[in-house]
CSV table of C-alpha atoms in Angstrom, one decimal:
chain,number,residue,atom,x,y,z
A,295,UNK,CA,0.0,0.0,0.0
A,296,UNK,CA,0.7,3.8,-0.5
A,297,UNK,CA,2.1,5.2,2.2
A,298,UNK,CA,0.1,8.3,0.9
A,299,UNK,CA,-3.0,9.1,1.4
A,300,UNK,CA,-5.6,11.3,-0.7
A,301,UNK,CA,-8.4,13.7,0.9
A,302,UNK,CA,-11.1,14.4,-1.6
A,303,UNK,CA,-12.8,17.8,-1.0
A,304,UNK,CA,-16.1,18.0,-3.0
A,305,UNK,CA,-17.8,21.3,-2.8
A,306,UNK,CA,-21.2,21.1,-1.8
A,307,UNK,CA,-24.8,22.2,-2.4
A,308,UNK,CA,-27.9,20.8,-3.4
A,309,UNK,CA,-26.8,18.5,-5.4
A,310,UNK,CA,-28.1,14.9,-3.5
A,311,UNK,CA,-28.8,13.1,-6.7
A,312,UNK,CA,-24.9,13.4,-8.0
A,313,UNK,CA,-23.4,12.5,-4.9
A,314,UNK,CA,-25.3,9.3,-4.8
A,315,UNK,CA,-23.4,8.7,-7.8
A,316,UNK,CA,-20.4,10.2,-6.7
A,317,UNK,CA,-19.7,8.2,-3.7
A,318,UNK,CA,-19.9,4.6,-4.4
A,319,UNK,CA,-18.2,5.3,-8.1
A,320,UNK,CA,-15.1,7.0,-6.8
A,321,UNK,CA,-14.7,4.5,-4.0
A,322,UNK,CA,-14.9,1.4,-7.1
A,323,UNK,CA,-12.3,3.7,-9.3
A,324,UNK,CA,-9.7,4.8,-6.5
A,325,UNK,CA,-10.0,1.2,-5.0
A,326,UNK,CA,-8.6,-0.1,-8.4
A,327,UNK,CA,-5.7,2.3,-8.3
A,328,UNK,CA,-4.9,1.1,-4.6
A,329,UNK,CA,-4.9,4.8,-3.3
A,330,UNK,CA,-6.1,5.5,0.2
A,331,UNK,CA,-8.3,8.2,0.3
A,332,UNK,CA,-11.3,9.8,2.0
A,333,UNK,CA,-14.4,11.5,1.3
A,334,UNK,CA,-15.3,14.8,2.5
A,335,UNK,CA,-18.0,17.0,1.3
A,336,UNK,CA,-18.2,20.5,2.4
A,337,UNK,CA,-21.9,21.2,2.1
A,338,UNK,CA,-23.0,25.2,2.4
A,339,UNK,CA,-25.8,25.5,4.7
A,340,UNK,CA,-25.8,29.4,4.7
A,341,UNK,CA,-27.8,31.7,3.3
A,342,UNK,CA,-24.9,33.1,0.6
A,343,UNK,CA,-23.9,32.6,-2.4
A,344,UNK,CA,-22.3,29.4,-3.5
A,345,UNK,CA,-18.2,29.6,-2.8
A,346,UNK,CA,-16.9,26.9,-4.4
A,347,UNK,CA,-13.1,28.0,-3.3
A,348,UNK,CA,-14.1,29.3,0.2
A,349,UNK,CA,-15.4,25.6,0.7
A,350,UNK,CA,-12.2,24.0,-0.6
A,351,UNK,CA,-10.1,26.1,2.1
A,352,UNK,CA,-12.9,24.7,5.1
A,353,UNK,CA,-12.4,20.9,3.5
A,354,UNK,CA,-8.6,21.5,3.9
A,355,UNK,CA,-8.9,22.8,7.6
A,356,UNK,CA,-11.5,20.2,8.3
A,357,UNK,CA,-10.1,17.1,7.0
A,358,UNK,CA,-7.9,14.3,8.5
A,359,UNK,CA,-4.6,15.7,8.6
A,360,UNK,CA,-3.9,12.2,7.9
A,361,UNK,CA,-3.8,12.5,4.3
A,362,UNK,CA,-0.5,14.4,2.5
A,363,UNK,CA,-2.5,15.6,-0.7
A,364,UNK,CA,-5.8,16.3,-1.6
A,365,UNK,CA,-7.8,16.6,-5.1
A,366,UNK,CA,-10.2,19.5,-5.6
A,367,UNK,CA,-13.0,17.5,-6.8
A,368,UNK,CA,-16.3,18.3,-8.6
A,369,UNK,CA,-19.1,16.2,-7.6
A,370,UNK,CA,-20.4,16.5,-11.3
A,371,UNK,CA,-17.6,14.8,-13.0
A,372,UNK,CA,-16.1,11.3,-13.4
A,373,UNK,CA,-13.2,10.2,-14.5
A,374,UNK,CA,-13.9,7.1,-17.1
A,375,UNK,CA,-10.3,6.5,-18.5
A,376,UNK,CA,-8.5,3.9,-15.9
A,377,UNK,CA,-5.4,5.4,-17.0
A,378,UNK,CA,-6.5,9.0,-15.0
A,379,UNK,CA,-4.5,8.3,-12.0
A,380,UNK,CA,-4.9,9.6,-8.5
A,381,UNK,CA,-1.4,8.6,-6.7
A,382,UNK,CA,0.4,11.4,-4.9
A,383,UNK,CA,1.6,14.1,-7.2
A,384,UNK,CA,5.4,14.0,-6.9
A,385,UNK,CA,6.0,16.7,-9.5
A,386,UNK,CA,3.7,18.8,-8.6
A,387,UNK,CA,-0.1,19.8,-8.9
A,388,UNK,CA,-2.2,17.6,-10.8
A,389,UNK,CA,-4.6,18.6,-13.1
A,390,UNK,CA,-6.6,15.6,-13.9
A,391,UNK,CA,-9.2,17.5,-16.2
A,392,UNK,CA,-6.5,19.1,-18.1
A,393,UNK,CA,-8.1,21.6,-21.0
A,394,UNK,CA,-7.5,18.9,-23.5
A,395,UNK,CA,-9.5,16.5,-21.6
A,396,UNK,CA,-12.3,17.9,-19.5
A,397,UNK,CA,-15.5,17.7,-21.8
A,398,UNK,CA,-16.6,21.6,-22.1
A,399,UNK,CA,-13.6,23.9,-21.1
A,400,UNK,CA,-10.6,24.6,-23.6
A,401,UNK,CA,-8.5,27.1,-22.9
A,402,UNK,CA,-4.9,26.3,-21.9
A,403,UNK,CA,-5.0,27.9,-18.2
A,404,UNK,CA,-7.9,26.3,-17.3
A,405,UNK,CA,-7.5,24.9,-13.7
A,406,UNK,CA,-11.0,23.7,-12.9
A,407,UNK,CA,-13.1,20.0,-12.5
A,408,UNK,CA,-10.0,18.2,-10.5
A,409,UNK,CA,-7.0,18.9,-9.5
A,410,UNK,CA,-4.5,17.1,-7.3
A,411,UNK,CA,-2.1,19.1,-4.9
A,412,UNK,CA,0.0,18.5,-1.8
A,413,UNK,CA,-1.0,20.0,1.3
A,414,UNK,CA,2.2,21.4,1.4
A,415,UNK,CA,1.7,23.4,-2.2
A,416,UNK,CA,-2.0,24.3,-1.2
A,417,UNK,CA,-0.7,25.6,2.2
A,418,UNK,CA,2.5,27.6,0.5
A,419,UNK,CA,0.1,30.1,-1.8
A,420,UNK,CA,-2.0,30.0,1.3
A,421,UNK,CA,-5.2,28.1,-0.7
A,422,UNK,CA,-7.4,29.8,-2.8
A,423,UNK,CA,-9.4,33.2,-2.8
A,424,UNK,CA,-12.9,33.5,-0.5
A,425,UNK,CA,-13.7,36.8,-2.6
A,426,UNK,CA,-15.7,34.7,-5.6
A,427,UNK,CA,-19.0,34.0,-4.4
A,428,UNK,CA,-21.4,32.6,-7.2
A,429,UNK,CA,-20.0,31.5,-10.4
A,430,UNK,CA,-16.7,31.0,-11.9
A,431,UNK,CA,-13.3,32.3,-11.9
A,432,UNK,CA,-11.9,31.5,-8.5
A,433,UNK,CA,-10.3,28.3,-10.2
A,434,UNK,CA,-8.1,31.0,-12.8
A,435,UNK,CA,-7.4,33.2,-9.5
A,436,UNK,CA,-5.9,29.9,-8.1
A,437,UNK,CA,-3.5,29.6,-11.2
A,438,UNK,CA,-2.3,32.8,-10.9
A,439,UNK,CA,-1.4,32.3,-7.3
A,440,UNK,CA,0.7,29.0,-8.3
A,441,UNK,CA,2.1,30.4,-11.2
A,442,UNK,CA,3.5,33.6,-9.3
A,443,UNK,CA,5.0,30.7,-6.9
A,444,UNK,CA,6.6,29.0,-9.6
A,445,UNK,CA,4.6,25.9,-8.9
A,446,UNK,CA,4.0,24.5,-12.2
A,447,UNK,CA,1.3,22.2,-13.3
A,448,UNK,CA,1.6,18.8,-14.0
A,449,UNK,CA,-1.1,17.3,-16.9
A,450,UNK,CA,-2.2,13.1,-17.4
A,451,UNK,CA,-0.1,12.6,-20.6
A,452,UNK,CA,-0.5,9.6,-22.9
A,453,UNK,CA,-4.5,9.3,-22.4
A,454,UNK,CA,-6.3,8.9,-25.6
A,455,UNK,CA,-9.9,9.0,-24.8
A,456,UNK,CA,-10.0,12.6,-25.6
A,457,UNK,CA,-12.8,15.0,-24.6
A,458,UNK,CA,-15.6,12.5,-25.5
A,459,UNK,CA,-14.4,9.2,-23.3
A,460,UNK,CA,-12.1,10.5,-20.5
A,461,UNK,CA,-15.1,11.8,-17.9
A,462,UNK,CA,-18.5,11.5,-17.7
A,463,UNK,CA,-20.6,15.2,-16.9
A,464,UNK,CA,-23.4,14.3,-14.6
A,465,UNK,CA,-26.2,16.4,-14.5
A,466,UNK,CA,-29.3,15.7,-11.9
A,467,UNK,CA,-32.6,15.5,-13.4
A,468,UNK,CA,-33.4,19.4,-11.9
A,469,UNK,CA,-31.7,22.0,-14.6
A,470,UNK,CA,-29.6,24.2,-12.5
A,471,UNK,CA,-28.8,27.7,-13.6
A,472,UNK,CA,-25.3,29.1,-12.7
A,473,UNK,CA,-25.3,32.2,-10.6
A,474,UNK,CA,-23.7,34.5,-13.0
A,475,UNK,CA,-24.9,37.5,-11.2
A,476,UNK,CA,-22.5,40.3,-11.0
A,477,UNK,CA,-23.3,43.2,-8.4
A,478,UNK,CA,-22.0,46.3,-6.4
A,479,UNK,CA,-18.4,46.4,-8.2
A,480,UNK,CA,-17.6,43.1,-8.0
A,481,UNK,CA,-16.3,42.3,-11.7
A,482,UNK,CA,-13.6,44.7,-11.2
A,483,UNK,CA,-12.9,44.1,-7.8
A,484,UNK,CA,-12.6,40.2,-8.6
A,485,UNK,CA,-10.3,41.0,-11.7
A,486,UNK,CA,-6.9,40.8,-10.1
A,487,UNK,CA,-5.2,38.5,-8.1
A,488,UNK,CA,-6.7,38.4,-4.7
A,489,UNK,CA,-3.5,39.0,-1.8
A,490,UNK,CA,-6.6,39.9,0.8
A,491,UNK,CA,-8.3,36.1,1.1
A,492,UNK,CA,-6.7,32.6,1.5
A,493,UNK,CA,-7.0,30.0,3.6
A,494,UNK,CA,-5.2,32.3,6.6
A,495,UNK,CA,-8.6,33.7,6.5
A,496,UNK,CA,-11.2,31.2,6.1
A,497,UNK,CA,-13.9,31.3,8.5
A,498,UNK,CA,-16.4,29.3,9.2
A,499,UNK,CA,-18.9,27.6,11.7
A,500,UNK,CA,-19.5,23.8,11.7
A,501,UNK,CA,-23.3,22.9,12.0
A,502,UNK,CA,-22.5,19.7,11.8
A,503,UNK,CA,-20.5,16.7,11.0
A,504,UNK,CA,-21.9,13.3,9.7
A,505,UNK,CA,-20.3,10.3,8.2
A,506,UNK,CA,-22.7,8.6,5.6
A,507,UNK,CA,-22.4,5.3,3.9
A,508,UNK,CA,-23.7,5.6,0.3
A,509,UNK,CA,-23.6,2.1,-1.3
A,510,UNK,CA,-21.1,0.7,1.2
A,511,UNK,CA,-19.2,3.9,-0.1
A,512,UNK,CA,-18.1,6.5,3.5
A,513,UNK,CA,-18.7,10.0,3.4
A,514,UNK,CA,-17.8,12.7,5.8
A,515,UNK,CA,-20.7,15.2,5.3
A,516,UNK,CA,-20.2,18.6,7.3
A,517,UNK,CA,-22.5,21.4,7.0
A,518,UNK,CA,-21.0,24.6,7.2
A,519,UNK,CA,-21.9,28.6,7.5
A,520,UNK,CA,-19.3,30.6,5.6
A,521,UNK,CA,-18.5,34.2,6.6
A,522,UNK,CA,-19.1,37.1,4.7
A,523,UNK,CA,-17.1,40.5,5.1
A,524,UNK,CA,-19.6,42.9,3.9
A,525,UNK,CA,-17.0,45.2,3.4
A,526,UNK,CA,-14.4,43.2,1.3
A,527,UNK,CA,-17.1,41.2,-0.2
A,528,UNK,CA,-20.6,42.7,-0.8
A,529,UNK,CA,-21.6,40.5,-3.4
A,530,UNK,CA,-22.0,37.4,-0.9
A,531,UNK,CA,-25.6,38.0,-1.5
A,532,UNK,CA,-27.1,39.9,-4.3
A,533,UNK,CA,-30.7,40.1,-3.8
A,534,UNK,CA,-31.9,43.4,-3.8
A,535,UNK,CA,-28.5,44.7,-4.4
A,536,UNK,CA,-27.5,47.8,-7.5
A,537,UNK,CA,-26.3,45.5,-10.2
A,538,UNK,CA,-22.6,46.1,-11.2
A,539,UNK,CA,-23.2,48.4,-13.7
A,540,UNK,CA,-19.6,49.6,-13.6
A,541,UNK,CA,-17.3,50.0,-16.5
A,542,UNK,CA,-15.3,47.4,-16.9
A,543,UNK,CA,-11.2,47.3,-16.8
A,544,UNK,CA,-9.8,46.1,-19.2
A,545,UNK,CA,-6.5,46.6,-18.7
A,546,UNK,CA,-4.2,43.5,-18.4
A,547,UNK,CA,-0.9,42.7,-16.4
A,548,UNK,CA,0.1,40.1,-14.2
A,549,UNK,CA,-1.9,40.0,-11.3
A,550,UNK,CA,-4.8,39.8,-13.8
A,551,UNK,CA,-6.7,36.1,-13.3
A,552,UNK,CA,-9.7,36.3,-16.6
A,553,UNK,CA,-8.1,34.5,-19.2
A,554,UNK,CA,-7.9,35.1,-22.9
A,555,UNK,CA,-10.7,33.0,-24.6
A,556,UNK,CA,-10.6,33.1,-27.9
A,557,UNK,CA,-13.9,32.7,-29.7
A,558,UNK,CA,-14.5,33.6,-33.5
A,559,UNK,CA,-11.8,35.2,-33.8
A,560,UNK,CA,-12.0,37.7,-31.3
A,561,UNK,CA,-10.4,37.7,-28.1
A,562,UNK,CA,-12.5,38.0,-24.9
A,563,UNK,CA,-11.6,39.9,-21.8
């Protein structure tokens, strides 16, 4: 056996139906590969907006210190190709869902789905950012962080399923919409590398903490209220609140985390 051991820290809301899934097919998969690993899933029982990063920094605080790496893992998406392999990461972060791989995103900085890391690595660019609440982008402001370290990324080579075989995209039967909301000034304000926010400042109360057995499959299920400074972050909740209506900066240097997507031949910002 591995004298390693993997914490998988699934970021959590409302999505029952996937973990079902989720649970028992990860423990078949990782079982195969011999790696030791446990479940946690970081459920958000506040009133916010989702904070898919913010969670990822609890799950690292609130999991076994047992483990010596970790993999940022969707609960939506399931690695099909054996050949995806989740032992330690010696050279480095892991993106498993590499750009060339993951079903829907393209572009070469990509960072999001599942990634790999030592706890060592997560801990040295002090986690990720607690400034993106709702949708996207706190995955690119992560990449920036390692890439001003120097901590390059590491990508599965020689897999050959491609984009259509390599993971499956499960959706539950309910149609979710992604919070894409943008208000107060929060586009610009979320534009740059975030030096405020890491996992030196997460907190966070537990409600609870449960293990579950799905399918013979354990989960550790904690329910947790995130924190919201108001005055870093007023676009924790936008209901009711002045859309961001401001103009947008478009200036670029290297602090800047919204990647260049290029699409029809014209280059987004």
């Amino acid at each position: 056996l591995s004298v390693h051991k993997l914490c998988i820290i699934v970021p959590f809301r409302d999505r029952f139906e996937e973990l079902l899934e989720f649970a028992p097919y990860m423990k078949t998969f990782l079982h195969n590969q011999a790696v030791q690993n446990e479940v946690w899933v970081v459920n958000q029982a506040d009133k916010f907006r989702f904070n898919r990063a913010y969670l990822i920094n609890v799950g690292f605080h609130e999991s076994s210190p047992s483990c010596d790496y970790i993999a940022m893992h969707d609960v939506d998406l399931l690695p099909q190709n054996p050949d995806l392999l989740y032992k330690y990461p010696e050279k480095g972060p892991l993106h498993i869902s590499s750009s060339e791989l993951h079903p829907k995103y393209d572009y070469p900085t990509f960072l999001g789905g599942i990634l790999l890391i030592s706890r060592q690595h997560y801990a040295q660019v002090d986690g990720m950012s607690n400034k993106y609440w709702g949708w996207g982008q706190e995955d690119d402001e992560f990449y920036v962080r390692m890439r001003q370290a120097g901590i390059s990324i590491d990508r599965p080579a020689g897999i050959r399923t491609g984009r259509e075989g390599s993971f499956r995209h499960t959706h539950s039967s309910k149609e979710r919409k992604r919070d894409n909301a943008k208000c107060y000034n929060q586009r610009n304000l979320t534009r740059r590398r975030d030096r405020q926010t890491g996992l030196s400042t997460t907190f966070y109360k537990v409600g609870s903490k449960k293990q579950l057995v799905v399918d013979g499959a354990a989960v550790n299920f904690l329910d947790i209220q995130l924190e919201c400074d108001r005055l870093i972050t007023p676009w924790c909740n936008c209901t009711g609140a002045p859309p961001d209506k401001n103009t947008p900066d478009r200036t670029r240097d290297e602090d800047v985390v919204v990647p260049l997507l290029r699409k029809n031949k014209k280059t987004v910002t």
